[in-house]
């Protein structure tokens, strides 16, 4: 399932590119939420993930 493979790949790639494990995980989480929502599988994502994704996007915009 590419909606789980692509976020995993992005997480692995972004960790060394951003020099931060946390930033890599955030990129993977945001891409997971985005892909599940775009493909119509939004019910597979918990409400807590949506809240965390929104907060992480705000973190990127503000900081």
C-alpha positions as a LaTeX table, in Angstrom:
\begin{tabular}{lrrr}
\hline
Residue & $x$ (\AA) & $y$ (\AA) & $z$ (\AA) \\
\hline
Unk1 & 0.00 & 0.00 & 0.00 \\
Unk2 & 1.66 & 3.20 & $-1.16$ \\
Unk3 & $-0.18$ & 5.32 & 1.43 \\
Unk4 & 2.00 & 3.67 & 4.06 \\
Unk5 & 5.15 & 3.07 & 2.01 \\
Unk6 & 5.67 & 6.67 & 0.86 \\
Unk7 & 5.48 & 8.20 & 4.37 \\
Unk8 & 7.89 & 5.54 & 5.65 \\
Unk9 & 10.30 & 6.34 & 2.81 \\
Unk10 & 10.00 & 10.10 & 3.45 \\
Unk11 & 10.68 & 9.56 & 7.15 \\
Unk12 & 13.84 & 7.61 & 6.40 \\
Unk13 & 15.05 & 10.13 & 3.80 \\
Unk14 & 14.22 & 13.30 & 5.76 \\
Unk15 & 16.05 & 12.25 & 8.93 \\
Unk16 & 19.55 & 12.67 & 7.46 \\
Unk17 & 18.54 & 15.58 & 5.21 \\
Unk18 & 17.22 & 17.66 & 8.12 \\
Unk19 & 19.85 & 16.42 & 10.62 \\
Unk20 & 16.98 & 15.72 & 13.02 \\
Unk21 & 15.18 & 12.51 & 13.85 \\
Unk22 & 12.17 & 14.45 & 15.13 \\
Unk23 & 11.84 & 16.50 & 11.93 \\
Unk24 & 12.01 & 13.32 & 9.84 \\
Unk25 & 9.23 & 11.76 & 11.88 \\
Unk26 & 7.13 & 14.92 & 11.52 \\
Unk27 & 7.52 & 14.90 & 7.72 \\
Unk28 & 6.50 & 11.24 & 7.64 \\
Unk29 & 3.50 & 11.86 & 9.85 \\
Unk30 & 2.27 & 14.83 & 7.82 \\
Unk31 & 2.69 & 12.91 & 4.56 \\
Unk32 & 0.84 & 9.92 & 6.07 \\
Unk33 & $-2.12$ & 12.10 & 7.03 \\
Unk34 & $-2.11$ & 13.87 & 3.66 \\
Unk35 & $-2.00$ & 10.67 & 1.60 \\
Unk36 & $-4.69$ & 8.92 & 3.64 \\
Unk37 & $-6.94$ & 11.98 & 3.31 \\
Unk38 & $-6.30$ & 12.43 & $-0.42$ \\
Unk39 & $-6.97$ & 8.76 & $-1.21$ \\
Unk40 & $-10.22$ & 8.74 & 0.78 \\
Unk41 & $-8.96$ & 6.55 & 3.60 \\
Unk42 & $-9.31$ & 9.34 & 6.14 \\
Unk43 & $-11.13$ & 7.05 & 8.62 \\
Unk44 & $-7.91$ & 5.07 & 9.09 \\
Unk45 & $-6.29$ & 8.12 & 10.70 \\
Unk46 & $-7.14$ & 8.79 & 14.34 \\
Unk47 & $-8.40$ & 12.22 & 15.42 \\
Unk48 & $-5.27$ & 12.65 & 17.56 \\
Unk49 & $-3.11$ & 12.29 & 14.44 \\
Unk50 & $-5.09$ & 15.07 & 12.75 \\
Unk51 & $-4.58$ & 17.33 & 15.77 \\
Unk52 & $-0.85$ & 16.59 & 15.92 \\
Unk53 & $-0.50$ & 17.07 & 12.18 \\
Unk54 & $-2.20$ & 20.46 & 12.41 \\
Unk55 & 0.09 & 21.50 & 15.28 \\
Unk56 & 3.20 & 20.36 & 13.40 \\
Unk57 & 2.17 & 22.31 & 10.31 \\
Unk58 & 1.69 & 25.39 & 12.50 \\
Unk59 & 5.16 & 24.79 & 13.94 \\
Unk60 & 6.65 & 24.81 & 10.43 \\
Unk61 & 4.76 & 27.96 & 9.45 \\
Unk62 & 5.55 & 29.93 & 12.60 \\
Unk63 & 9.03 & 28.70 & 13.38 \\
\hline
\end{tabular}
